[in-house]
mmCIF file of C-alpha atoms in Angstrom:
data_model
loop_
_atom_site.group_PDB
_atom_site.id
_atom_site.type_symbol
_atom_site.label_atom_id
_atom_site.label_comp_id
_atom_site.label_asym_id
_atom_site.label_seq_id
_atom_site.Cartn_x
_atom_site.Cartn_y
_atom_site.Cartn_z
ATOM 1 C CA UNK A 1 31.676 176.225 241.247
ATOM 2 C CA UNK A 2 29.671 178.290 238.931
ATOM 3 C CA UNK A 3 28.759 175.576 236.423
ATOM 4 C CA UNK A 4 27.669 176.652 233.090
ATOM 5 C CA UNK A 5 27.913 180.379 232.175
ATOM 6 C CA UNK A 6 26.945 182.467 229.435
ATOM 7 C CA UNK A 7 27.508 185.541 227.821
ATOM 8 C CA UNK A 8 26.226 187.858 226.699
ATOM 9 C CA UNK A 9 22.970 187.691 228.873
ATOM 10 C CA UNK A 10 21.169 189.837 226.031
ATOM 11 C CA UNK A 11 21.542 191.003 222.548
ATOM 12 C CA UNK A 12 20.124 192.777 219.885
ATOM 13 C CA UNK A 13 21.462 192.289 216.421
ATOM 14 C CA UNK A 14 20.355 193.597 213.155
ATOM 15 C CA UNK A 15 19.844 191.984 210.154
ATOM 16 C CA UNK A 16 23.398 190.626 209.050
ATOM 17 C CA UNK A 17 25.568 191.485 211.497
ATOM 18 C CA UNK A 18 27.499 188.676 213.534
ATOM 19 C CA UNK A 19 28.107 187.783 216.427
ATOM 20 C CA UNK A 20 29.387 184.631 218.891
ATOM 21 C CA UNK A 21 27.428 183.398 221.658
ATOM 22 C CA UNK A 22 30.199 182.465 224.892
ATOM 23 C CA UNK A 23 29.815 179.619 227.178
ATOM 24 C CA UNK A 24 32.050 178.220 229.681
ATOM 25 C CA UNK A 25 31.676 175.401 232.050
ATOM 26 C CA UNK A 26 34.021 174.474 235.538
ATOM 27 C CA UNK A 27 32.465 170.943 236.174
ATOM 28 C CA UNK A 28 35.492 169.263 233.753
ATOM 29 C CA UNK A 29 32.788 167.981 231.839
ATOM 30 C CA UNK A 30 33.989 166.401 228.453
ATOM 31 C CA UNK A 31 30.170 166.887 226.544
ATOM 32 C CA UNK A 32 28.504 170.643 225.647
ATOM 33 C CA UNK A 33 25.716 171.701 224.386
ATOM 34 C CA UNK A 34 23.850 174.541 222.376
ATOM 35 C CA UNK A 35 20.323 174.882 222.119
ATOM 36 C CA UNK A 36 17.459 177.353 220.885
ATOM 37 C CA UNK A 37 14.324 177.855 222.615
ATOM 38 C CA UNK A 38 11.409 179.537 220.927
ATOM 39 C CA UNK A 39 8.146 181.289 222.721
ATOM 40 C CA UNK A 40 5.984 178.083 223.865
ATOM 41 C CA UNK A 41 9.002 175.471 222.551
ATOM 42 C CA UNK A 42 11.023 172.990 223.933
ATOM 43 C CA UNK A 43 14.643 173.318 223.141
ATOM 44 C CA UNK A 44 16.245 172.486 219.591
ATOM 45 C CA UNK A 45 19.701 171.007 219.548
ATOM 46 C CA UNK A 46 21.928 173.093 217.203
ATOM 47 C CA UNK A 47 24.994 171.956 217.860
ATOM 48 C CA UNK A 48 27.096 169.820 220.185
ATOM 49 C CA UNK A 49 30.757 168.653 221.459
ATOM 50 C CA UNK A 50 30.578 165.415 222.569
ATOM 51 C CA UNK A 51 34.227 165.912 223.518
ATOM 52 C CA UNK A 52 37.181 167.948 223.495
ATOM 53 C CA UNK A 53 37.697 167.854 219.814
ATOM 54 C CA UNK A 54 34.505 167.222 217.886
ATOM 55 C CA UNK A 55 31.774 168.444 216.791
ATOM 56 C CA UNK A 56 28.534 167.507 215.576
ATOM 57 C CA UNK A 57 25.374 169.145 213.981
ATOM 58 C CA UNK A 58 22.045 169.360 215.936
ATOM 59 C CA UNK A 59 18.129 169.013 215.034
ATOM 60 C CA UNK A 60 18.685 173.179 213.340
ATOM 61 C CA UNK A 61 22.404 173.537 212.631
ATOM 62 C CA UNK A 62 21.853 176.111 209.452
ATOM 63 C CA UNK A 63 22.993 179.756 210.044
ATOM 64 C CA UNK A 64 25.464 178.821 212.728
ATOM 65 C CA UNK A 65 28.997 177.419 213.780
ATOM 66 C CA UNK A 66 30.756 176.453 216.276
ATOM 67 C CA UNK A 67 34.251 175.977 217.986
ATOM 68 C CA UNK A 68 35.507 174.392 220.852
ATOM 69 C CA UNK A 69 38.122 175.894 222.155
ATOM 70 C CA UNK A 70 39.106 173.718 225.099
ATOM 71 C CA UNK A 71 37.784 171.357 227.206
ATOM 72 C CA UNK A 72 35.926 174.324 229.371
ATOM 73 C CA UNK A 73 35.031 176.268 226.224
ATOM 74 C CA UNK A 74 32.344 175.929 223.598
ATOM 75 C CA UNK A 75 31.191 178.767 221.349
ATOM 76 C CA UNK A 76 28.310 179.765 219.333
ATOM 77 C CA UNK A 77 28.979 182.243 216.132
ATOM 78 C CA UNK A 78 25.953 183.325 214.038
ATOM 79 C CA UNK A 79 27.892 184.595 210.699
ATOM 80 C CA UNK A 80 24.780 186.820 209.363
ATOM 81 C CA UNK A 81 22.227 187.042 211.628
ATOM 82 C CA UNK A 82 18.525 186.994 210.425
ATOM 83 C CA UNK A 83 14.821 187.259 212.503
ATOM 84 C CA UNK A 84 14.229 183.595 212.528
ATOM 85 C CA UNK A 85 17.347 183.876 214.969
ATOM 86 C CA UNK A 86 15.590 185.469 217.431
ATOM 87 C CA UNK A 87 15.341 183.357 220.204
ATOM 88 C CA UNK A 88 16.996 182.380 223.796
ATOM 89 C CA UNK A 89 19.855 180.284 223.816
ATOM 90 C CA UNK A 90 21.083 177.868 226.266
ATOM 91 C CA UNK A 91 24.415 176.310 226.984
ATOM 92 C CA UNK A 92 24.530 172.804 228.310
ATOM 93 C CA UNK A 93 27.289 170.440 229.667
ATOM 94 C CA UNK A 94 27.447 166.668 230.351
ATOM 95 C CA UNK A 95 29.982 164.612 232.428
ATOM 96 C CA UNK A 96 29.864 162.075 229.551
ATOM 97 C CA UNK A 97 27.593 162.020 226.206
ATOM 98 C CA UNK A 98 25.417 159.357 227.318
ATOM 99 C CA UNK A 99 23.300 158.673 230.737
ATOM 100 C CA UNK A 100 23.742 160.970 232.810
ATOM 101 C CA UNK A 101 22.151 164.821 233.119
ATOM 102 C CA UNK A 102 22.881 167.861 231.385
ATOM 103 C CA UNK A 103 23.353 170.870 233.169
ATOM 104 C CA UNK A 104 22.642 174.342 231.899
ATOM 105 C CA UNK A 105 23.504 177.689 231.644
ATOM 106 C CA UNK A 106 21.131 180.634 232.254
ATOM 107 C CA UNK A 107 20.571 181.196 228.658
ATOM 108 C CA UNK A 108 21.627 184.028 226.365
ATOM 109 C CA UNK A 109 18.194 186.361 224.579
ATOM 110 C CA UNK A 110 18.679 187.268 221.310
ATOM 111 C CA UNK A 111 17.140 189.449 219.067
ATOM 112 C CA UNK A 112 17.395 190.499 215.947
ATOM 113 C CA UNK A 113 15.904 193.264 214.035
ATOM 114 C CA UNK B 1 10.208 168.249 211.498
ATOM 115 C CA UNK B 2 9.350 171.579 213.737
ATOM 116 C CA UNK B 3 6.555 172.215 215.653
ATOM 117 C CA UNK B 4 4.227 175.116 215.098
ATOM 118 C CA UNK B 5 1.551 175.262 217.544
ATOM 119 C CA UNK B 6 3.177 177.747 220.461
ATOM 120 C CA UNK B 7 0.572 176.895 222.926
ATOM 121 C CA UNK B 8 1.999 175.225 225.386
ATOM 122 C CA UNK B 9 0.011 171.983 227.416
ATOM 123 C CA UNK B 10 -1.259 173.449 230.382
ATOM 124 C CA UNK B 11 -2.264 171.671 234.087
ATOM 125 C CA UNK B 12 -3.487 173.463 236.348
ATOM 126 C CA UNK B 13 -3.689 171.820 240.142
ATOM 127 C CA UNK B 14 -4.933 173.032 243.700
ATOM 128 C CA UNK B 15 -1.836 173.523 246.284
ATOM 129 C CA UNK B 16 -1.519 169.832 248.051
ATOM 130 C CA UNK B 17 -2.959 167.823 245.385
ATOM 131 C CA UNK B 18 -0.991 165.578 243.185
ATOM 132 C CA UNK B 19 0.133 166.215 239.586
ATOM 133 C CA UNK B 20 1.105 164.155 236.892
ATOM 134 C CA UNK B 21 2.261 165.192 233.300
ATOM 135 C CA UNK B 22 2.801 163.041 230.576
ATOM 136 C CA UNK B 23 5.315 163.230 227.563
ATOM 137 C CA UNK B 24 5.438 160.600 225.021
ATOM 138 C CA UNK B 25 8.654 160.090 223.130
ATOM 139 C CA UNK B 26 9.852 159.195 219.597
ATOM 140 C CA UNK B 27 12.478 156.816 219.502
ATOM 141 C CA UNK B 28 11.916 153.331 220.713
ATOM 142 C CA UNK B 29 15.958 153.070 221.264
ATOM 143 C CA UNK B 30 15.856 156.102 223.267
ATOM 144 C CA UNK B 31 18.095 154.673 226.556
ATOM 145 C CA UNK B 32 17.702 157.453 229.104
ATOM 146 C CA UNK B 33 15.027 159.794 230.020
ATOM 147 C CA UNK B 34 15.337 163.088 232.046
ATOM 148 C CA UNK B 35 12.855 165.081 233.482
ATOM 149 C CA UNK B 36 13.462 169.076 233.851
ATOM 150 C CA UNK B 37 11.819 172.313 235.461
ATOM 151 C CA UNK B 38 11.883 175.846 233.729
ATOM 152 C CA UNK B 39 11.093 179.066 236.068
ATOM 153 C CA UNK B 40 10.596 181.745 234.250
ATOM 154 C CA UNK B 41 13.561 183.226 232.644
ATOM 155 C CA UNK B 42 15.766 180.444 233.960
ATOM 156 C CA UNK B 43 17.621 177.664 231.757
ATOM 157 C CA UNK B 44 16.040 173.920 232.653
ATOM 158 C CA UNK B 45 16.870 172.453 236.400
ATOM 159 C CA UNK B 46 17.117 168.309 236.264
ATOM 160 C CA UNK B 47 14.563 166.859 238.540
ATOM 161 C CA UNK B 48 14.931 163.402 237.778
ATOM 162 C CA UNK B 49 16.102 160.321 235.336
ATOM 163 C CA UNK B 50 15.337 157.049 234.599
ATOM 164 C CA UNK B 51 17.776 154.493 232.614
ATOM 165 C CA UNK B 52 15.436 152.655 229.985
ATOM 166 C CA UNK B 53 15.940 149.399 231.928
ATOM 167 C CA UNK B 54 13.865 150.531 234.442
ATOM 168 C CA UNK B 55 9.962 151.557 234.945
ATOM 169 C CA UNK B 56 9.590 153.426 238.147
ATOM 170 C CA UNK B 57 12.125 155.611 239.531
ATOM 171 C CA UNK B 58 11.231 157.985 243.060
ATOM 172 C CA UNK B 59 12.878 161.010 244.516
ATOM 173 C CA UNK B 60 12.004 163.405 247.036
ATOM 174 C CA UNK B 61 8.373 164.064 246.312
ATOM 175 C CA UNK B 62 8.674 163.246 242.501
ATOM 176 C CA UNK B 63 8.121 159.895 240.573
ATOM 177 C CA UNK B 64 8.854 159.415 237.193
ATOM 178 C CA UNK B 65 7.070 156.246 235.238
ATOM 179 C CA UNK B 66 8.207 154.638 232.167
ATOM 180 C CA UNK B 67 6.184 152.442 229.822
ATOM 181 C CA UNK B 68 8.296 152.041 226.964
ATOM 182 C CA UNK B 69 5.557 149.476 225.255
ATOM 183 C CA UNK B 70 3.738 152.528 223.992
ATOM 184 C CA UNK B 71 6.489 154.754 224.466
ATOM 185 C CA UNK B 72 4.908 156.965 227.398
ATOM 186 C CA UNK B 73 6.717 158.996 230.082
ATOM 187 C CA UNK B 74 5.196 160.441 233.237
ATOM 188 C CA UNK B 75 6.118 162.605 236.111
ATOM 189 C CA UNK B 76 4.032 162.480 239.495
ATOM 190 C CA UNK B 77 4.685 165.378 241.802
ATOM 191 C CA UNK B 78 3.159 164.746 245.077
ATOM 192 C CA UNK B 79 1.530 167.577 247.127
ATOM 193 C CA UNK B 80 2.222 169.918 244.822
ATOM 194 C CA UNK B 81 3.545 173.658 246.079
ATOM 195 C CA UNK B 82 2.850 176.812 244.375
ATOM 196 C CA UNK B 83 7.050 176.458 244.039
ATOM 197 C CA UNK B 84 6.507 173.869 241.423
ATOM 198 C CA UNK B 85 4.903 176.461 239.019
ATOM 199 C CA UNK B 86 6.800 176.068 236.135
ATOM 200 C CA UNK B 87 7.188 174.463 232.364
ATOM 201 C CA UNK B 88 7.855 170.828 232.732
ATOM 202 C CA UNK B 89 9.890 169.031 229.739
ATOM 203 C CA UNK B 90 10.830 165.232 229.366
ATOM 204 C CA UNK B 91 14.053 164.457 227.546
ATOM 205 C CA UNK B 92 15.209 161.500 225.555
ATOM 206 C CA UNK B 93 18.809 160.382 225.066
ATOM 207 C CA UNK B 94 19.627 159.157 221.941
ATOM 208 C CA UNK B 95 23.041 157.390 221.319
ATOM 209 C CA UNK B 96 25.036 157.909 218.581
ATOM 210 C CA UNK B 97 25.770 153.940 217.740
ATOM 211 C CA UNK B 98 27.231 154.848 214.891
ATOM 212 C CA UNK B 99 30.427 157.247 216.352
ATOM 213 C CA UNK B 100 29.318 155.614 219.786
ATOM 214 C CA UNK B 101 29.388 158.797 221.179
ATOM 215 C CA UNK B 102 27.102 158.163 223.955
ATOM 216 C CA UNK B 103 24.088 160.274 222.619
ATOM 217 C CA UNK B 104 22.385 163.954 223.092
ATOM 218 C CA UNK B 105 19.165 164.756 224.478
ATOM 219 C CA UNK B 106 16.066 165.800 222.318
ATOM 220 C CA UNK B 107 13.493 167.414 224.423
ATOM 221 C CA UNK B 108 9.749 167.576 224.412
ATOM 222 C CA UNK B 109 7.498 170.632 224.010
ATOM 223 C CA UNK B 110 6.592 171.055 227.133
ATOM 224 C CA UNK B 111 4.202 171.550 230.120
ATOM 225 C CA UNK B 112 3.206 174.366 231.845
ATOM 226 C CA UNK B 113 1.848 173.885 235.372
ATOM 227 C CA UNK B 114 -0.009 176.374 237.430
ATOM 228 C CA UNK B 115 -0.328 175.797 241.324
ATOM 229 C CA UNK B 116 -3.877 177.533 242.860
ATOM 230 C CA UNK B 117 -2.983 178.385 246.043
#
């Protein structure tokens, strides 16, 4: 199993351009995940799937979107990217959204001039 | 709201001595509570959990306390090894009860741990 993967691994963007963050996950979990991490932060919840077919805003939704595609699938698209999106990503999964652990990928860094 | 300090807690420990970091937490319904490890350039590894009807959970080497009273989490890393360098975050689950979708995690800023070997 690979668990949770990510790509890109790195990015550089310039002002306004787009771009969509992949993630993809082999543990048939139903629950995904997409945070930010800043320098010297914990992670911010942007958005999440709590299953196959919804989709719910995070702690910092503005400036992105999202899609999943299918159970294994869940994307990240930043429509106009600007600095304050400079960060490193992460991908998450979940069995179920409630008590149990998230697992995540090894994160996507993005920059953007 | 955001944080804006970017220093991150700090604890540094001698190789073989115990640790213990602390997190406190928001949300007095919070239901679950996950500890995680961060290497350096590495997404979060779980290290352990507790369910909110509980106050002491142990794992290999690690111990994680809850006092929800005053709404404190710790972890206790015994003998700590200059392995367990890392940032050290708590996470709270917090259910949905209104879509009863089972919840997502909000995570802590933070601690960064330094071994002395």
């Amino acid at each position: 199993n690979a668990g949770v993967t990510q790509t890109p691994k790195f990015q550089v963007l310039k002002t306004g351009q787009s771009m969509t963050l992949q993630c993809a996950q082999d543990m048939n979990h139903n629950s995904m995940y997409w945070y930010r991490q800043d320098p010297g932060m914990g992670l911010r919840l942007i958005y999440y799937s709590a299953s196959e077919g919804t989709t719910d805003k995070g702690e910092v939704p503005n400036g992105y979107n999202v899609s999943r595609l299918n159970k294994r699938e869940f994307s990240l698209r930043l429509e106009s990217a600007a600095p304050s999106q400079t960060s490193v990503y992460f991908c998450a999964s979940r069995l179920l959204a409630g008590l149990n652990e998230q697992f995540f990928g090894p994160g996507t860094r993005l920059t953007v001039l | 709201g955001e944080s804006v300090g970017l220093h991150l807690p700090t604890l540094s420990v001698q190789e073989g001595d115990n640790s213990i970091i602390n997190c406190a937490y928001s949300n007095s319904a919070s239901d679950y509570f996950i500890w995680y490890k961060q290497e350096s350039g590495k997404g979060p590894q779980f290290i352990i959990d507790i369910r909110s009807n509980m106050d002491k959970r142990q794992g290999q080497r690690v111990t994680v306390l809850l006092n929800k009273t005053v709404k404190h989490l710790s972890l206790q890393i015994a003998a700590t090894q200059p392995g367990d360098s890392a940032v050290y975050f708590c996470a709270e689950n917090r259910s949905d009860k209104i879509y009863n979708q089972g919840g997502k995690l909000i995570f802590g800023q933070g601690t960064e741990l330094s071994v002395k070997p």
